[in-house]
Amino acid sequence: MKIIDNIKELKEEIKKLSGSVGLVPTMGALHNGHLSLIKKSVEENDKTIVSIFVNPIQFCAGEDLDKYPRTLEKDAQLCENAGVDIIFAPKVSEMYGQDKNNLTLICPPYDAVDKLCGKSRQGHFDGVCSVVAKLFNLTKANRAYFGQKDAQQLFIIQKMVKDLDFDIEIIPCPIVREEDNLALSSRNQYLDEQDRLDALSISKALFEAKKLVKMGVLDTKKIIDNSLEIMKNLDVEYIEFVDMNTFEFTETVDKNTLALVAARVQNSKTRLIDNMVLWD
Ligand code: AMP
């Protein structure tokens, strides 16, 4: 496995590759969620590239850019064991030059970002799309693997690929959870013992919502009441229901309905997200 930190060397290595290439874009601090994407890519492609880059332009002012966990050595070991061929882990200046505030950006349309995470994280998805587009261009990957954990991100990237005719297949990968159902996230490292317990309300609310739907409750207002009661120990930013194919809001659950939650735990104020398809 090669660890590459500069664009010139990456381009040279890409030229030498033959066969299909899978790309797994990450911000590092790798956990089993990331590893599920990596495993799928290794299975489905001749070569797998994992990018590890804490992308400053997708963080908003006041967010956790500085304290975001950076664990390259451990990540590299995990990638090596998983059969990754190349890790691309550039510095910010390598990716963006000296002025990261003066870049050409890809900005997804207002409709896609003026809701859910995009509402509180202004400019976040511009940063995501721009770095992902750059990684697609640099790696010339045939497939790229994204987690359904970040459902709005996945939707927006699929739209970007379609709208801009990127020659790449986006492979969605299911959410990996801890045994107690907490969705894995690099940000779970911020949680203290109490926060960790409190955070379980998020997945509990989603699983209970699924149970209600199974019992025939399809009115999202009723489901929201129940979910908010379960999550009353949290500072809930949103609980919303969308059609997973369009990300349009819906008031009645059907087989395409995706329920999405963002909430902060009390002690560390860590913001967590999760989602679930409600139809079995
Ligand atoms: P991140 O490093 O948080 O930017 O995540 C990199 C990729 O891993 C994204 O496509 C995420 O959706 C995916 N991912 C993160 N957590 C999980 C999880 N618990 N299950 C599946 N995929 C995940």
mmCIF file of N, CA and C and ligand atoms in Angstrom, residues 24-37 51-53 58 68 124 128 145-151 153-154 157 171 173-178 182-188 273-274, ligand 1:
data_model
loop_
_atom_site.group_PDB
_atom_site.id
_atom_site.type_symbol
_atom_site.label_atom_id
_atom_site.label_comp_id
_atom_site.label_asym_id
_atom_site.label_seq_id
_atom_site.Cartn_x
_atom_site.Cartn_y
_atom_site.Cartn_z
ATOM 1 N N VAL A 24 -12.855 5.559 -1.973
ATOM 2 C CA VAL A 24 -13.624 5.755 -0.740
ATOM 3 C C VAL A 24 -13.179 7.075 -0.110
ATOM 4 N N PRO A 25 -13.954 8.141 -0.308
ATOM 5 C CA PRO A 25 -13.568 9.423 0.287
ATOM 6 C C PRO A 25 -13.920 9.454 1.783
ATOM 7 N N THR A 26 -12.944 9.834 2.624
ATOM 8 C CA THR A 26 -13.198 9.919 4.069
ATOM 9 C C THR A 26 -12.467 11.130 4.655
ATOM 10 N N MET A 27 -12.835 11.425 5.897
ATOM 11 C CA MET A 27 -12.072 12.425 6.656
ATOM 12 C C MET A 27 -11.211 11.732 7.718
ATOM 13 N N GLY A 28 -11.041 10.421 7.583
ATOM 14 C CA GLY A 28 -10.174 9.692 8.501
ATOM 15 C C GLY A 28 -10.855 9.379 9.821
ATOM 16 N N ALA A 29 -10.011 9.071 10.851
ATOM 17 C CA ALA A 29 -10.524 8.538 12.132
ATOM 18 C C ALA A 29 -11.427 7.343 11.797
ATOM 19 N N LEU A 30 -10.851 6.435 11.047
ATOM 20 C CA LEU A 30 -11.643 5.357 10.440
ATOM 21 C C LEU A 30 -12.241 4.415 11.480
ATOM 22 N N HIS A 31 -13.486 4.027 11.226
ATOM 23 C CA HIS A 31 -14.179 3.064 12.094
ATOM 24 C C HIS A 31 -14.833 2.015 11.189
ATOM 25 N N ASN A 32 -15.606 1.117 11.803
ATOM 26 C CA ASN A 32 -16.177 0.015 11.011
ATOM 27 C C ASN A 32 -17.158 0.479 9.931
ATOM 28 N N GLY A 33 -17.725 1.665 10.096
ATOM 29 C CA GLY A 33 -18.585 2.221 9.036
ATOM 30 C C GLY A 33 -17.750 2.460 7.785
ATOM 31 N N HIS A 34 -16.640 3.190 7.964
ATOM 32 C CA HIS A 34 -15.732 3.415 6.834
ATOM 33 C C HIS A 34 -15.244 2.074 6.259
ATOM 34 N N LEU A 35 -14.908 1.167 7.177
ATOM 35 C CA LEU A 35 -14.325 -0.105 6.717
ATOM 36 C C LEU A 35 -15.311 -0.928 5.883
ATOM 37 N N SER A 36 -16.608 -0.754 6.144
ATOM 38 C CA SER A 36 -17.597 -1.476 5.329
ATOM 39 C C SER A 36 -17.561 -0.962 3.882
ATOM 40 N N LEU A 37 -17.352 0.346 3.722
ATOM 41 C CA LEU A 37 -17.237 0.925 2.369
ATOM 42 C C LEU A 37 -15.956 0.419 1.689
ATOM 43 N N SER A 51 -9.254 8.154 0.313
ATOM 44 C CA SER A 51 -8.745 9.494 0.598
ATOM 45 C C SER A 51 -9.041 9.823 2.057
ATOM 46 N N ILE A 52 -8.056 10.428 2.685
ATOM 47 C CA ILE A 52 -8.189 10.844 4.086
ATOM 48 C C ILE A 52 -7.854 12.327 4.126
ATOM 49 N N PHE A 53 -8.881 13.126 4.278
ATOM 50 C CA PHE A 53 -8.669 14.576 4.196
ATOM 51 C C PHE A 53 -9.762 15.270 4.999
ATOM 52 N N GLN A 58 -15.681 22.339 4.110
ATOM 53 C CA GLN A 58 -17.024 21.832 4.398
ATOM 54 C C GLN A 58 -17.408 22.052 5.870
ATOM 55 N N TYR A 68 -11.237 18.004 15.157
ATOM 56 C CA TYR A 68 -11.641 16.778 14.465
ATOM 57 C C TYR A 68 -10.509 15.746 14.588
ATOM 58 N N HIS A 124 -21.887 24.011 3.628
ATOM 59 C CA HIS A 124 -21.298 22.684 3.875
ATOM 60 C C HIS A 124 -21.276 21.826 2.606
ATOM 61 N N VAL A 128 -18.425 19.956 0.320
ATOM 62 C CA VAL A 128 -18.422 18.502 0.086
ATOM 63 C C VAL A 128 -18.335 18.229 -1.413
ATOM 64 N N TYR A 145 -17.654 5.072 -3.198
ATOM 65 C CA TYR A 145 -18.478 4.452 -2.156
ATOM 66 C C TYR A 145 -18.831 5.484 -1.100
ATOM 67 N N PHE A 146 -20.131 5.617 -0.844
ATOM 68 C CA PHE A 146 -20.608 6.588 0.149
ATOM 69 C C PHE A 146 -21.599 5.917 1.089
ATOM 70 N N GLY A 147 -21.579 6.331 2.353
ATOM 71 C CA GLY A 147 -22.463 5.743 3.352
ATOM 72 C C GLY A 147 -23.840 6.393 3.359
ATOM 73 N N GLN A 148 -24.861 5.555 3.580
ATOM 74 C CA GLN A 148 -26.227 6.089 3.710
ATOM 75 C C GLN A 148 -26.399 6.830 5.032
ATOM 76 N N LYS A 149 -25.410 6.714 5.920
ATOM 77 C CA LYS A 149 -25.413 7.488 7.171
ATOM 78 C C LYS A 149 -25.576 8.977 6.868
ATOM 79 N N ASP A 150 -24.874 9.443 5.815
ATOM 80 C CA ASP A 150 -24.970 10.849 5.400
ATOM 81 C C ASP A 150 -25.899 10.904 4.185
ATOM 82 N N ALA A 151 -27.183 10.700 4.453
ATOM 83 C CA ALA A 151 -28.140 10.474 3.364
ATOM 84 C C ALA A 151 -28.292 11.692 2.455
ATOM 85 N N GLN A 153 -26.060 14.015 1.937
ATOM 86 C CA GLN A 153 -24.796 14.097 1.177
ATOM 87 C C GLN A 153 -24.828 13.138 -0.008
ATOM 88 N N LEU A 154 -25.257 11.907 0.252
ATOM 89 C CA LEU A 154 -25.320 10.897 -0.808
ATOM 90 C C LEU A 154 -26.254 11.351 -1.926
ATOM 91 N N ILE A 157 -24.611 14.186 -3.910
ATOM 92 C CA ILE A 157 -23.505 13.719 -4.764
ATOM 93 C C ILE A 157 -24.056 12.949 -5.973
ATOM 94 N N ILE A 171 -21.824 4.172 -5.344
ATOM 95 C CA ILE A 171 -22.329 2.965 -4.673
ATOM 96 C C ILE A 171 -22.733 3.327 -3.234
ATOM 97 N N CYS A 173 -23.845 2.630 0.538
ATOM 98 C CA CYS A 173 -23.551 1.530 1.476
ATOM 99 C C CYS A 173 -24.362 1.728 2.761
ATOM 100 N N PRO A 174 -24.925 0.627 3.301
ATOM 101 C CA PRO A 174 -25.812 0.752 4.465
ATOM 102 C C PRO A 174 -25.120 1.291 5.723
ATOM 103 N N ILE A 175 -25.918 1.837 6.613
ATOM 104 C CA ILE A 175 -25.389 2.387 7.880
ATOM 105 C C ILE A 175 -24.903 1.249 8.771
ATOM 106 N N VAL A 176 -23.699 1.405 9.288
ATOM 107 C CA VAL A 176 -23.174 0.435 10.259
ATOM 108 C C VAL A 176 -23.410 0.998 11.660
ATOM 109 N N ARG A 177 -23.965 0.136 12.536
ATOM 110 C CA ARG A 177 -24.308 0.570 13.890
ATOM 111 C C ARG A 177 -23.532 -0.236 14.925
ATOM 112 N N GLU A 178 -23.396 0.343 16.129
ATOM 113 C CA GLU A 178 -22.876 -0.413 17.267
ATOM 114 C C GLU A 178 -23.944 -1.447 17.650
ATOM 115 N N LEU A 182 -26.375 2.565 18.086
ATOM 116 C CA LEU A 182 -25.818 3.889 17.790
ATOM 117 C C LEU A 182 -25.102 3.826 16.440
ATOM 118 N N ALA A 183 -25.420 4.751 15.543
ATOM 119 C CA ALA A 183 -24.735 4.770 14.241
ATOM 120 C C ALA A 183 -23.277 5.160 14.456
ATOM 121 N N LEU A 184 -22.361 4.415 13.858
ATOM 122 C CA LEU A 184 -20.942 4.745 14.008
ATOM 123 C C LEU A 184 -20.646 6.092 13.365
ATOM 124 N N SER A 185 -19.796 6.859 14.035
ATOM 125 C CA SER A 185 -19.391 8.169 13.529
ATOM 126 C C SER A 185 -18.052 8.521 14.154
ATOM 127 N N SER A 186 -17.197 9.199 13.392
ATOM 128 C CA SER A 186 -15.920 9.648 13.961
ATOM 129 C C SER A 186 -16.187 10.583 15.134
ATOM 130 N N ARG A 187 -17.310 11.279 15.090
ATOM 131 C CA ARG A 187 -17.623 12.251 16.155
ATOM 132 C C ARG A 187 -18.093 11.570 17.443
ATOM 133 N N ASN A 188 -18.365 10.259 17.396
ATOM 134 C CA ASN A 188 -18.745 9.568 18.641
ATOM 135 C C ASN A 188 -17.605 9.629 19.658
ATOM 136 N N ILE A 273 -26.072 12.738 13.583
ATOM 137 C CA ILE A 273 -27.152 12.528 12.617
ATOM 138 C C ILE A 273 -27.396 11.034 12.429
ATOM 139 N N ASP A 274 -28.611 10.725 12.015
ATOM 140 C CA ASP A 274 -28.963 9.332 11.753
ATOM 141 C C ASP A 274 -30.202 9.349 10.850
HETATM 142 P P1 AMP B 1 -16.581 10.830 6.945
HETATM 143 O O1 AMP B 1 -15.196 10.379 7.240
HETATM 144 O O2 AMP B 1 -17.425 11.053 8.162
HETATM 145 O O3 AMP B 1 -16.633 11.965 5.951
HETATM 146 O O4 AMP B 1 -17.277 9.607 6.208
HETATM 147 C C1 AMP B 1 -16.731 9.036 5.053
HETATM 148 C C2 AMP B 1 -17.732 8.099 4.454
HETATM 149 O O5 AMP B 1 -18.060 7.074 5.388
HETATM 150 C C3 AMP B 1 -19.060 8.787 4.092
HETATM 151 O O6 AMP B 1 -19.521 8.285 2.846
HETATM 152 C C4 AMP B 1 -19.973 8.383 5.218
HETATM 153 O O7 AMP B 1 -21.333 8.354 4.868
HETATM 154 C C5 AMP B 1 -19.457 6.982 5.511
HETATM 155 N N1 AMP B 1 -19.848 6.577 6.866
HETATM 156 C C6 AMP B 1 -19.602 7.250 8.024
HETATM 157 N N2 AMP B 1 -20.173 6.622 9.061
HETATM 158 C C7 AMP B 1 -20.798 5.524 8.559
HETATM 159 C C8 AMP B 1 -21.587 4.467 9.111
HETATM 160 N N3 AMP B 1 -21.853 4.402 10.414
HETATM 161 N N4 AMP B 1 -22.061 3.528 8.284
HETATM 162 C C9 AMP B 1 -21.809 3.574 6.941
HETATM 163 N N5 AMP B 1 -21.087 4.535 6.353
HETATM 164 C C10 AMP B 1 -20.581 5.507 7.141
#
